[in-house]
Short mmCIF file of C-alpha atoms and ligand atoms in Angstrom, two decimals:
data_model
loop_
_atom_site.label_atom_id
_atom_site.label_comp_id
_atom_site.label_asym_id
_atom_site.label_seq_id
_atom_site.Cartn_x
_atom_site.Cartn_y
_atom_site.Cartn_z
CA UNK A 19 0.00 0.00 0.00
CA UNK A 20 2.91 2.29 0.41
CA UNK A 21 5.32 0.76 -1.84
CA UNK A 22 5.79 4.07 -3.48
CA UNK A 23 8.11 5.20 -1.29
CA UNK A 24 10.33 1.77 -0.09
CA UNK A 25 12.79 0.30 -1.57
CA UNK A 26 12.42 -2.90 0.25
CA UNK A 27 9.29 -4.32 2.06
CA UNK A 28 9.28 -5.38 5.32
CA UNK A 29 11.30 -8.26 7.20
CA UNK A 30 9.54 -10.72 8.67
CA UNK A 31 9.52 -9.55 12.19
CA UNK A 32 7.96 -5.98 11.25
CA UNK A 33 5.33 -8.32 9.27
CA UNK A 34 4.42 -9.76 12.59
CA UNK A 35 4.69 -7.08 15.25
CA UNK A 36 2.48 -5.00 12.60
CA UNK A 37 0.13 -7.54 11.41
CA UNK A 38 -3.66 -6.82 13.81
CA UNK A 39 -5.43 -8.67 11.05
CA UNK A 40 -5.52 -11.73 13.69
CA UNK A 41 -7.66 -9.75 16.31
CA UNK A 42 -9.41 -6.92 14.13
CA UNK A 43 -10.77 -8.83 11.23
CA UNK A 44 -13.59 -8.69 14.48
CA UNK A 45 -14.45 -5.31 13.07
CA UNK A 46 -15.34 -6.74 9.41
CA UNK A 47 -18.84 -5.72 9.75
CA UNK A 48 -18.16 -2.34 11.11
CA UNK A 49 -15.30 -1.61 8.30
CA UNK A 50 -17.64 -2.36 5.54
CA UNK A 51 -19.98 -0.39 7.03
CA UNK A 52 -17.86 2.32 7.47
CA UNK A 53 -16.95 2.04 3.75
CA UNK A 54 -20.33 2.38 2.23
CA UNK A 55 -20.83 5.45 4.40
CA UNK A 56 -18.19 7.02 2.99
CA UNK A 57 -18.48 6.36 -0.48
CA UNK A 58 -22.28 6.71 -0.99
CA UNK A 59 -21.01 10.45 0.61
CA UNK A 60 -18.00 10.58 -1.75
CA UNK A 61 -20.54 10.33 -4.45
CA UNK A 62 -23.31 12.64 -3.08
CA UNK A 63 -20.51 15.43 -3.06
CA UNK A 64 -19.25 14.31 -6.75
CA UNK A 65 -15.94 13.28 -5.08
CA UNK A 66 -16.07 10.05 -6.77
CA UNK A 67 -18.49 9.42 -9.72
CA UNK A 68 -21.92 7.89 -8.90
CA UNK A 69 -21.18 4.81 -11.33
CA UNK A 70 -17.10 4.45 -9.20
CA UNK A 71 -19.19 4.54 -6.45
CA UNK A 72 -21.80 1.75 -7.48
CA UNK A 73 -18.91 -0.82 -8.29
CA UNK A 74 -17.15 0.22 -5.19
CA UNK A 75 -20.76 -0.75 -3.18
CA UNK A 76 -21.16 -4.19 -5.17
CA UNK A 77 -17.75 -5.21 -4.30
CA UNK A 78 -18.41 -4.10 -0.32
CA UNK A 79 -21.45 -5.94 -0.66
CA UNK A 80 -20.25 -9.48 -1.85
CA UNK A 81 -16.94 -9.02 0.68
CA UNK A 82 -19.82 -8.74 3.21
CA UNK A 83 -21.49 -11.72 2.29
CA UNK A 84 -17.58 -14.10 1.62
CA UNK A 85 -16.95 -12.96 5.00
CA UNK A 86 -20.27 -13.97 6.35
CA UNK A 87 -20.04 -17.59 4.57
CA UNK A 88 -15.99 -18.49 4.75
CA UNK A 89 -14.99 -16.05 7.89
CA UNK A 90 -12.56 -13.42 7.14
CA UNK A 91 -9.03 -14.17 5.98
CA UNK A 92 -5.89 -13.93 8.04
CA UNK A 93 -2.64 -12.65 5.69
CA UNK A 94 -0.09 -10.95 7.85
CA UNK A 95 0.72 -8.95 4.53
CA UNK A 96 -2.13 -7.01 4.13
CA UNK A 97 -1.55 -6.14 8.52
CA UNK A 98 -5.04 -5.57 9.37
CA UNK A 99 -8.97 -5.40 8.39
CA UNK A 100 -9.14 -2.11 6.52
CA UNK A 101 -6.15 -3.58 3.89
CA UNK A 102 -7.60 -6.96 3.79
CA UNK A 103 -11.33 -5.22 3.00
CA UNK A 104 -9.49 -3.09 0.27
CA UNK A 105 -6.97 -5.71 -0.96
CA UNK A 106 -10.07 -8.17 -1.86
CA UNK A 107 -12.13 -4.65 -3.20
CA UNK A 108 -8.86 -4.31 -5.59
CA UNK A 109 -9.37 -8.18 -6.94
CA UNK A 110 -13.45 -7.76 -7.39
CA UNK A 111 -13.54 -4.40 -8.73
CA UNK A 112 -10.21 -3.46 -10.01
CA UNK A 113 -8.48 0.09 -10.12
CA UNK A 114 -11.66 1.64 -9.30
CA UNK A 115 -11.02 0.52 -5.58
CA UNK A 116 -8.26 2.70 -5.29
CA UNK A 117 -11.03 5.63 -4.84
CA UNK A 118 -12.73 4.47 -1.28
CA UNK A 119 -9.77 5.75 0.58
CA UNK A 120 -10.38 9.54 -0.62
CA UNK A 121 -10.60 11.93 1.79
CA UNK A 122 -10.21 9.62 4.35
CA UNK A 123 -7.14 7.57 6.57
CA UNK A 124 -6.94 4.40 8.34
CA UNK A 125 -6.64 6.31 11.51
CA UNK A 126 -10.30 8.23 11.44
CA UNK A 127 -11.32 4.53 10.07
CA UNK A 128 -10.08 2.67 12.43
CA UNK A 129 -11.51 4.71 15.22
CA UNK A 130 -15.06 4.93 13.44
CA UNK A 131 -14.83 1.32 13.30
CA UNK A 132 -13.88 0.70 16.88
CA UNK A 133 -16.94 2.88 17.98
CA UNK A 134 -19.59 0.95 16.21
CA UNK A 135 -18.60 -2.26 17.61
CA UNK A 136 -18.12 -0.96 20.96
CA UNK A 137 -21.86 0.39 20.27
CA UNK A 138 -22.91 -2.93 20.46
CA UNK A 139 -20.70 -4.37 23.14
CA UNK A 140 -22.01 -1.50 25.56
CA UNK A 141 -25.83 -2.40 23.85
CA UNK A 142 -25.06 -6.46 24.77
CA UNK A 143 -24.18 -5.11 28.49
CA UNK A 144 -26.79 -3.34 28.92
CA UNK A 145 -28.62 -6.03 27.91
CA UNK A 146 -26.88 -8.70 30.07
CA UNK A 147 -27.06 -6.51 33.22
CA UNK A 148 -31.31 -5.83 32.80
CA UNK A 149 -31.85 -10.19 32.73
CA UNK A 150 -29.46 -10.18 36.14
CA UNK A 151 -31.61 -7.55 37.27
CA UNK A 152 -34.68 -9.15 36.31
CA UNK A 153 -33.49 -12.41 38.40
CA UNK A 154 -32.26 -10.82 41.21
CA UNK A 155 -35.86 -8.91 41.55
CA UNK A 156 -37.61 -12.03 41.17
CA UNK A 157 -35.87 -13.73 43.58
CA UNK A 158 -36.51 -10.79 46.12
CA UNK A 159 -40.25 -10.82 45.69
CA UNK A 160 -39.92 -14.78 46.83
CA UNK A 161 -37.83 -13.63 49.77
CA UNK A 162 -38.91 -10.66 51.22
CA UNK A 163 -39.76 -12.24 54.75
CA UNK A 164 -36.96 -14.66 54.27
CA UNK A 165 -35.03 -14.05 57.26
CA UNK A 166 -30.96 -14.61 57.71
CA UNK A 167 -28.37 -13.30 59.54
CA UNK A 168 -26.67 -9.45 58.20
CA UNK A 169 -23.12 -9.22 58.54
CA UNK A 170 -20.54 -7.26 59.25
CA UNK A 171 -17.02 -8.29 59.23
CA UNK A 172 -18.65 -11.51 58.00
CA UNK A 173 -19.42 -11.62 61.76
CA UNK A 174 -23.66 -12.02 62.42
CA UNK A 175 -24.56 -8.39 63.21
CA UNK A 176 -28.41 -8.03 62.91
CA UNK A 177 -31.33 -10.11 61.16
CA UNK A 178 -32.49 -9.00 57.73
CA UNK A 179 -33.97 -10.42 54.99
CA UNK A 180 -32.75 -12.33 51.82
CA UNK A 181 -34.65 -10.13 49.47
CA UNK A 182 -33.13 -7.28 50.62
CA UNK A 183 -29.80 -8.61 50.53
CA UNK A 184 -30.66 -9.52 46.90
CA UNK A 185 -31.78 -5.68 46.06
CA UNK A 186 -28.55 -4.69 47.06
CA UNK A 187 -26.76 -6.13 44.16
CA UNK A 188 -29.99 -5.19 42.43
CA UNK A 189 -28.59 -1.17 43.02
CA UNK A 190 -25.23 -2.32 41.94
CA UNK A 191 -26.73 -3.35 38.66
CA UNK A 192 -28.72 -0.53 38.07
CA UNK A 193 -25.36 1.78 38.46
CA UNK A 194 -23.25 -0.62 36.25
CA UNK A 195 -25.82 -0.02 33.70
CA UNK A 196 -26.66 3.61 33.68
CA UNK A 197 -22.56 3.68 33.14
CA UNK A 198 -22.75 1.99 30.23
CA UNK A 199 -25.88 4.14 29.20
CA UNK A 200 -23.93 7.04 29.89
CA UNK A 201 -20.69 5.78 27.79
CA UNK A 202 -22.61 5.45 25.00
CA UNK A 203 -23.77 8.68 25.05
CA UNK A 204 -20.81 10.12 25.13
CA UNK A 205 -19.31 8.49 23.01
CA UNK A 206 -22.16 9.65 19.94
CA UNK A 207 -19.90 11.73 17.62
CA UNK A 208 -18.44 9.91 14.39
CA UNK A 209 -14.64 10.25 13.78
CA UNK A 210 -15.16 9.70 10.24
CA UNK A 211 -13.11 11.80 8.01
CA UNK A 212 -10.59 13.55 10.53
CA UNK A 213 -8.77 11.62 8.25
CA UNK A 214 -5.26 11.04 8.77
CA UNK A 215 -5.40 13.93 11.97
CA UNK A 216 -5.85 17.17 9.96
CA UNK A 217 -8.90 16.84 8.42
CA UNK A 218 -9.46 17.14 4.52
CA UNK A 219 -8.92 19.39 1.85
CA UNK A 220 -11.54 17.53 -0.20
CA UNK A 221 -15.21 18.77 0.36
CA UNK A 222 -16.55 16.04 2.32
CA UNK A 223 -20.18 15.90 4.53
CA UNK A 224 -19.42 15.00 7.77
CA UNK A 225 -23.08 15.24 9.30
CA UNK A 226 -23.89 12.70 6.21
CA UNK A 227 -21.32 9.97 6.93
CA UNK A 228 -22.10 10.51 10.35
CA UNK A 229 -26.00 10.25 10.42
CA UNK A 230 -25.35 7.12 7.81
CA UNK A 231 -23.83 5.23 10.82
CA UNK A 232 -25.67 5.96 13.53
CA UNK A 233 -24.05 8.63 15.38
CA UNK A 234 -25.98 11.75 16.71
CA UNK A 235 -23.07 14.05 15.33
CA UNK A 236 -19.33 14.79 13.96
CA UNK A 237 -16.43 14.62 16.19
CA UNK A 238 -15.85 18.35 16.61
CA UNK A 239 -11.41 18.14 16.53
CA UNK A 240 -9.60 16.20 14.03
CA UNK A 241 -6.92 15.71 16.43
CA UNK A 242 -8.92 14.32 19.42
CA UNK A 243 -10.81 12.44 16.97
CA UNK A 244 -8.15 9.77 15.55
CA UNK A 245 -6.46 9.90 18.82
CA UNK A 246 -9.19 9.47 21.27
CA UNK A 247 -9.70 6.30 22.88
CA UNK A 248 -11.84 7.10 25.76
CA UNK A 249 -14.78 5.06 24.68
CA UNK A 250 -12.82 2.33 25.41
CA UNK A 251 -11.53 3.09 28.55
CA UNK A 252 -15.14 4.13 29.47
CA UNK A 253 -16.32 0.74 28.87
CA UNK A 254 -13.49 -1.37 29.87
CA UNK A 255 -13.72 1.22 33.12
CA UNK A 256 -17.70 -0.18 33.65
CA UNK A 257 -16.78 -3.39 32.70
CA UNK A 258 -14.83 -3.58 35.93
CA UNK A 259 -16.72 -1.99 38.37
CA UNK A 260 -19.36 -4.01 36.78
CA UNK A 261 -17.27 -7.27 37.04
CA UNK A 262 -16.40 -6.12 40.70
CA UNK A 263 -20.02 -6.41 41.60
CA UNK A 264 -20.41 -9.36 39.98
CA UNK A 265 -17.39 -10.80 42.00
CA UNK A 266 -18.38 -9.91 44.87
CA UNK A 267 -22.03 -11.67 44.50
CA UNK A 268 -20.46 -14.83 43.22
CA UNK A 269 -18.07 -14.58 46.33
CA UNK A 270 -21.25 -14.64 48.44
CA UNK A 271 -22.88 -17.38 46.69
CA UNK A 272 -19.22 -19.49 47.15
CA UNK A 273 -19.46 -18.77 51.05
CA UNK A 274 -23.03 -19.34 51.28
CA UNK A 275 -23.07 -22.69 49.10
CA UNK A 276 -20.23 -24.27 51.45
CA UNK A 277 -20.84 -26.98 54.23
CA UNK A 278 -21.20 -24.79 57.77
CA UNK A 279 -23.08 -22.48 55.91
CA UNK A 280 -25.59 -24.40 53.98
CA UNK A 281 -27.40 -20.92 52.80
CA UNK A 282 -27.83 -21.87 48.91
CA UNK A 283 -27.53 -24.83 46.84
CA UNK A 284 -26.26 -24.00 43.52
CA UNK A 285 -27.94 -24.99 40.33
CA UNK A 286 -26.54 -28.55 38.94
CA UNK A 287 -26.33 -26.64 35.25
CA UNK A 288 -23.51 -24.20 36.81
CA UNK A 289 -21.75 -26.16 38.80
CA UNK A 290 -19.25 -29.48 38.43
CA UNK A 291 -18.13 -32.44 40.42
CA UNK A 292 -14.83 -34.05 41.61
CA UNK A 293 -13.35 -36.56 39.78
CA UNK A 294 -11.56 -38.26 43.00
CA UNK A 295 -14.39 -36.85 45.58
CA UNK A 296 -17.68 -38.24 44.89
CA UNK A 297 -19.99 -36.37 47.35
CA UNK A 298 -18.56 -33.08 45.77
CA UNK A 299 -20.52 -30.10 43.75
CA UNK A 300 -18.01 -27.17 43.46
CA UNK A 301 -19.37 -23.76 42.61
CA UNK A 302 -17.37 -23.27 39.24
CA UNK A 303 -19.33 -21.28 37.66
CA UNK A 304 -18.94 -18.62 40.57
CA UNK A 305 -15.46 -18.77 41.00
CA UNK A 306 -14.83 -18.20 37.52
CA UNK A 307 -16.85 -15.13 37.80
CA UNK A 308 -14.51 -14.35 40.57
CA UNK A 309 -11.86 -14.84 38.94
CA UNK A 310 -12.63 -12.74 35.79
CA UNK A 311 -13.23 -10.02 36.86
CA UNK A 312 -9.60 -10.29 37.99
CA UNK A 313 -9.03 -10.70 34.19
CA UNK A 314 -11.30 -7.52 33.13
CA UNK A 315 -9.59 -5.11 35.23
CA UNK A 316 -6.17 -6.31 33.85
CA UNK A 317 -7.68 -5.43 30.88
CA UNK A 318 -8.94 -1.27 31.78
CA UNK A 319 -4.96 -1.73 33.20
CA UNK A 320 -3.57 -2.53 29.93
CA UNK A 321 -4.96 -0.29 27.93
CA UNK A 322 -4.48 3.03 30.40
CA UNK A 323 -1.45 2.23 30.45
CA UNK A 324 -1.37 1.92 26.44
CA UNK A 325 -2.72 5.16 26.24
CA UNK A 326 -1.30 7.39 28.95
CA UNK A 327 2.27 8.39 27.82
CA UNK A 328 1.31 9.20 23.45
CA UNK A 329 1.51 12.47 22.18
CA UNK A 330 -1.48 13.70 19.76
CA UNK A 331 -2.24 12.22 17.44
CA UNK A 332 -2.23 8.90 16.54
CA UNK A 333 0.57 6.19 17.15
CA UNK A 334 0.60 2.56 16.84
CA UNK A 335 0.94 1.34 20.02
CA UNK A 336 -3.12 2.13 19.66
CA UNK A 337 -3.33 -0.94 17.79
CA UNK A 338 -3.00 -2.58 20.97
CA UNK A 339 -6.35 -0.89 22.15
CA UNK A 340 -8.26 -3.65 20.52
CA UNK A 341 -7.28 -7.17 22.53
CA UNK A 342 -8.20 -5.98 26.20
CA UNK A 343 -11.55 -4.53 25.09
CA UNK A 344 -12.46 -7.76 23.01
CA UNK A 345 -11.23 -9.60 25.78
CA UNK A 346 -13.04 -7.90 28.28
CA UNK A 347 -16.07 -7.92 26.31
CA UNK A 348 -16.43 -11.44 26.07
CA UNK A 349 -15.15 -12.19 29.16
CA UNK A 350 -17.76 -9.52 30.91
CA UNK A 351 -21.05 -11.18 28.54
CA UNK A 352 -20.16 -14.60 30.08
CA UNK A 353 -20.25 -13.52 33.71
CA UNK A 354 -23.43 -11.41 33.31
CA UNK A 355 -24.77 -14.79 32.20
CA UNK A 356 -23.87 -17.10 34.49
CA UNK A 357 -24.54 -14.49 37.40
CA UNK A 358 -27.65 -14.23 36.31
CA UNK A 359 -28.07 -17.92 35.98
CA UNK A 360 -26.96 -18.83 39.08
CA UNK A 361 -29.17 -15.81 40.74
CA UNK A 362 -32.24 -17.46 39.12
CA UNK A 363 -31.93 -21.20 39.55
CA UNK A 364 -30.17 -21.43 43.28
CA UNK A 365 -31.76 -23.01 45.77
CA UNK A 366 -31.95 -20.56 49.05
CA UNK A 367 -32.24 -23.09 52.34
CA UNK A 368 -34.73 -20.58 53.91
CA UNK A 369 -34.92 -22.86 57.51
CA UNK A 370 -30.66 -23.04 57.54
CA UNK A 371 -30.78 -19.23 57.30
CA UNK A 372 -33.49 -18.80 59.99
CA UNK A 373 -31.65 -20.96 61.97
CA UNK A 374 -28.38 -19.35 61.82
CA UNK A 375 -29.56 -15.73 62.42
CA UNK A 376 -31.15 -16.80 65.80
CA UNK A 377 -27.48 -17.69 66.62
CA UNK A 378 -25.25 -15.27 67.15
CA UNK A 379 -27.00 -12.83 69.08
CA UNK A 380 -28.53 -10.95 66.21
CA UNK A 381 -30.57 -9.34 68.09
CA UNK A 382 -28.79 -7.64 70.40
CA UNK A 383 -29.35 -4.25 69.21
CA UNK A 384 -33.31 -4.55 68.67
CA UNK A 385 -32.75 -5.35 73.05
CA UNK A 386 -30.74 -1.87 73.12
CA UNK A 387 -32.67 0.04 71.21
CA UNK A 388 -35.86 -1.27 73.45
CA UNK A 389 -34.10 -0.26 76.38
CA UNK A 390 -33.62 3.18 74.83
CA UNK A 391 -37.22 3.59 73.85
CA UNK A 392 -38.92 1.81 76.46
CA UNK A 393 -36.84 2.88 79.50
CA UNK A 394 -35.45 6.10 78.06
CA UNK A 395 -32.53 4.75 78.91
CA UNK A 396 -29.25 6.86 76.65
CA UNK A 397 -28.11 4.49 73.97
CA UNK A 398 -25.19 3.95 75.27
CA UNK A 399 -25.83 2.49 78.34
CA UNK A 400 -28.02 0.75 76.62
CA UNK A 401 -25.15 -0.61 74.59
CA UNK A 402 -23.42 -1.33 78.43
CA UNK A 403 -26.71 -3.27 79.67
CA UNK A 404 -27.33 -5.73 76.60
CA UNK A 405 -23.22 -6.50 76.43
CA UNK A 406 -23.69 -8.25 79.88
CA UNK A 407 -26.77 -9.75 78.88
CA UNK A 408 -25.14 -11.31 75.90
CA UNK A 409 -22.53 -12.27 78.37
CA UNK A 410 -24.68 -14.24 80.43
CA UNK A 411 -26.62 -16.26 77.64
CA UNK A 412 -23.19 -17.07 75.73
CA UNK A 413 -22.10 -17.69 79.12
CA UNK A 414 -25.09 -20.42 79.44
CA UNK A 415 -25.10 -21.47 75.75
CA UNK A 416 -28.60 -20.32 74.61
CA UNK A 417 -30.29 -17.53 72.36
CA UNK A 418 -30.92 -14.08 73.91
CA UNK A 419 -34.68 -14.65 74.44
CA UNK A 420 -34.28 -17.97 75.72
CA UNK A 421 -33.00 -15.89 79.34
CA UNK A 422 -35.80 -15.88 81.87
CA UNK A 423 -37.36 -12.72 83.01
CA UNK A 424 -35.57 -12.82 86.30
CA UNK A 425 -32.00 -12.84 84.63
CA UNK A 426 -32.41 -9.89 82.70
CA UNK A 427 -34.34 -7.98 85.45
CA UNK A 428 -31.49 -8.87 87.53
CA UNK A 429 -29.06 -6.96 85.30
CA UNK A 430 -31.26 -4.30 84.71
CA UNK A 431 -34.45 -3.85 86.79
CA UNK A 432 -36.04 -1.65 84.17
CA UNK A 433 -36.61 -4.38 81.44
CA UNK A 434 -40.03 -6.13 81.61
CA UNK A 435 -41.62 -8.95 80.08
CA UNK A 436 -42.33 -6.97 76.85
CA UNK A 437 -38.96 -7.15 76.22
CA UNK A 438 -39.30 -10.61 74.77
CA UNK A 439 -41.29 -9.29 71.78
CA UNK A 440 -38.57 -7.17 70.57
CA UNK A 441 -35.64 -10.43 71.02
CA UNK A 442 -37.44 -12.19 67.93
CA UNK A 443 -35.76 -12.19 64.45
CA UNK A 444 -39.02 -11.10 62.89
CA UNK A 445 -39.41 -8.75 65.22
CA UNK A 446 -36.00 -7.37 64.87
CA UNK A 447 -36.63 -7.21 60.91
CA UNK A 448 -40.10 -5.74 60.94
CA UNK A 449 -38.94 -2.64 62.96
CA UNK A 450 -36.40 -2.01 60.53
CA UNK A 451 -38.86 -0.04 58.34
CA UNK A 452 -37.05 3.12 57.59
CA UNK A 453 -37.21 3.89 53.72
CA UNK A 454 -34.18 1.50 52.35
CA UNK A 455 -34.38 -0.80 55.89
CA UNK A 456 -34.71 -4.62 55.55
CA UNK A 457 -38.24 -4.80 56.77
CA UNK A 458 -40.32 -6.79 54.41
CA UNK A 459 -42.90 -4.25 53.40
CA UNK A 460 -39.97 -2.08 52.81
CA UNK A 461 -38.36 -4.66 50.44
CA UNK A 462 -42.01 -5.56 49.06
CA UNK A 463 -42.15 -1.65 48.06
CA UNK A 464 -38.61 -1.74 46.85
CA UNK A 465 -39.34 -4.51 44.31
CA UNK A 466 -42.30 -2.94 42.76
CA UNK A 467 -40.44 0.03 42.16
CA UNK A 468 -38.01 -2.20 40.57
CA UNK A 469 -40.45 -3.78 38.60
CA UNK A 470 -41.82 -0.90 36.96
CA UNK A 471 -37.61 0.65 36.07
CA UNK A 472 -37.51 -2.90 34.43
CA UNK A 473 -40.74 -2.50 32.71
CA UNK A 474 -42.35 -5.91 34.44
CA UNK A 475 -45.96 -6.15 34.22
CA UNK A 476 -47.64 -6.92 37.33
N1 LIG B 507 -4.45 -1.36 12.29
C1 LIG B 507 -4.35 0.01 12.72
C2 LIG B 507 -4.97 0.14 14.13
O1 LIG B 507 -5.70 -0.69 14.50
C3 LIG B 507 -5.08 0.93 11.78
C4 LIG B 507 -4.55 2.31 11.76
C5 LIG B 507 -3.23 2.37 11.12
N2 LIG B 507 -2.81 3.70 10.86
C6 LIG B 507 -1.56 3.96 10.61
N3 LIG B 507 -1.24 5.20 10.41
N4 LIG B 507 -0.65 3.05 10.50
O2 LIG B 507 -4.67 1.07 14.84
#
């Protein structure tokens, strides 16, 4: 393509380090797009002639479809999609082909191309975070008087219930997704024919090529435009914290499906066995969700640090920009999936979490804050009274409202037998009715909010 100016082509190393055509030929669909944008343009403003332009079109078109049928193919030579789409234009059409790349550069294509396919990849999140959502308010509705132990410190702090515990990674969600929402806005301006980094001297419509794929609107600096590659850090930046998330919940489910807990039982169709320990089902499927999101940060890592030491405008290290986002991508579409799997088709053991949130004293506060409202007794002291009466019941082995009336009036005279009232679990949960509390009618309210953002018919 540039042999105009060499006197020998390239050795076989600068073949390889150059060639993107293994990763990129991704972006077929998105260069031939891109192409027929531009020419059907080049024609409009008699920069190529309308019958140049119709053979140029044909040829895109049947590329389109050899692709479609034989996959695209892989010769280091031609280095990456845009010369392998033009090389093949070249054998179908002949000279004529030569005229597509008017008025325009690999570098403004290359970055239009990148845009529209990470269009779609923010599109498929979206996507993949609204079904987790869906599952993870389904499975709230079912739970909101299931009742298990809250923790902090993974230590059993108060009672509340599963279905709120699900809505939390339900607001999780919803942030992960209006991020990618918001990406995608941003990102609405078409680098298309910045060319090279200077722009044109050939008289070129920009809000043409532009409304012809999609975007609202131009990119606005010719510079900025070929060199810009914050889409992509904006979604492989979402990607994590939306990966995070996901790790997190798939941490839970790991701890929760173990023996002593016993909380969940993991669907057969996303987990595995042993092949040496028979009684074994190991949560897989979770820990590779763990895991990748390990993975998808590595990736936002790879390409800030790509990107944070070039000068404007463009420079070819920026063909690296491509791997960690396709990476990401698919790696970030699988998890979605199988957290949303796993959210839908566990088993929760609703009597195992009952039982372990009247251990541990759970209740402990509801008996403080009883002492402060019944007795008027400052919350602190309040604090004092219920630490010894946790002492004495750990002391004996048994739950806080298994003491006798006697023991706690003996360490403070002011509590009376309505005391025992508050000491319940469901008692505990049902005060906590604040707006965003863990009582069920606040978690019933919470998922028919979430119902209607999702757009569920009651
Ligand atoms: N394969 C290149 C990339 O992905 C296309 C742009 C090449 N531009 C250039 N001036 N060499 O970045």
């Amino acid at each position: 393509m540039w042999g105009g100016r060499f006197a020998e082509g390239p050795s076989a190393i600068m073949r390889e380090i150059n060639a993107s055509i293994p990763f990129d030929k991704a972006l077929w669909r998105q260069d031939i797009a891109g192409s027929r944008a531009h020419v059907a343009m080049l024609a409009a403003e008699d920069i190529v002639s309308a019958a140049d332009a119709k053979a140029i079109d044909a040829g895109l078109q049947t590329i389109a479809a050899e692709y479609e049928r034989d996959g695209v193919p892989e010769d280091w030579d031609l280095e990456d999609i845009h010369m392998t789409v033009e090389s093949r234009l070249a054998e179908l059409v002949g000279p004529v082909a030569g005229r597509l790349h008017t008025a325009r550069s690999r570098n403004d294509q290359v970055a239009t191309d990148f845009k529209l396919w990470m269009r779609e990849a923010m599109l498929r999140a979206e996507a993949g975070i609204a079904a987790l959502q869906h599952a993870l308010v389904t499975r709230a509705g079912e739970h909101a008087d299931t009742i298990m132990p809250g923790f902090t410190h993974l230590q059993t702090a108060q009672p509340v219930t599963l279905g709120h515990h699900l809505l939390a990674y339900y607001e999780m969600a919803r942030r992960d997704r209006s991020r990618f929402a918001d990406a995608r806005v941003r990102m609405d301006e078409c680098p298309l024919g910045s060319a090279a980094l200077a722009g044109t001297g050939f008289p070129i419509d920009r809000e043409a090529t532009s409304r012809a794929l999609g975007f609202a609107r131009p990119t606005r600096n010719s510079l900025d435009a070929v060199s810009d590659r914050d889409f992509a850090m904006d979604y492989l930046a979402a990607a994590s914290q939306c990966a995070i998330h996901l790790s997190r919940l798939a941490e839970e489910l790991i701890i929760w499906a173990s023996q002593p807990f016993g909380f969940v039982r993991m669907p057969d169709t996303l987990s595995t066995g042993s092949s040496i320990m028979p009684q074994k089902k190991n949560p897989d499927a979770a820990e590779l969700v763990r895991g990748h999101a390990g993975r998808i940060v590595g990736c936002a890592t790879a390409l800030m640090v790509t990107m944070k030491g070039l000068p404007l405008a463009y420079s070819k290290d920026m063909q690296d920009d491509k791997p960690p986002v396709f990476e990401a991508a698919g790696l970030l579409d699988l998890c979605l999936a199988a957290a949303a799997g796993m959210v839908a088709d566990s088993r929760f053991e609703v009597a195992r979490m009952r039982q372990a949130a009247e251990l541990g004293y759970a209740t402990a506060t509801d008996l403080a804050d009883w002492l402060v409202r019944e007795a008027d007794i400052p919350f602190r002291e309040a604090h004092h009274i219920t630490g010894a009466a946790v002492r004495l019941a750990e002391g004996r082995g048994v739950a806080l409202d298994a003491l006798s009336l006697d023991e706690l009036a003996a360490i403070d005279s002011r509590i009376d037998e309505r005391v025992f009232a508050a000491l319940s679990i469901d008692a505990s949960v049902a005060a906590r009715a604040s707006y965003g509390g863990t009582a069920p009618d606040q978690v019933r309210q919470r998922v028919a909010e979430a119902r209607s953002e999702l757009g569920i018919d009651e």
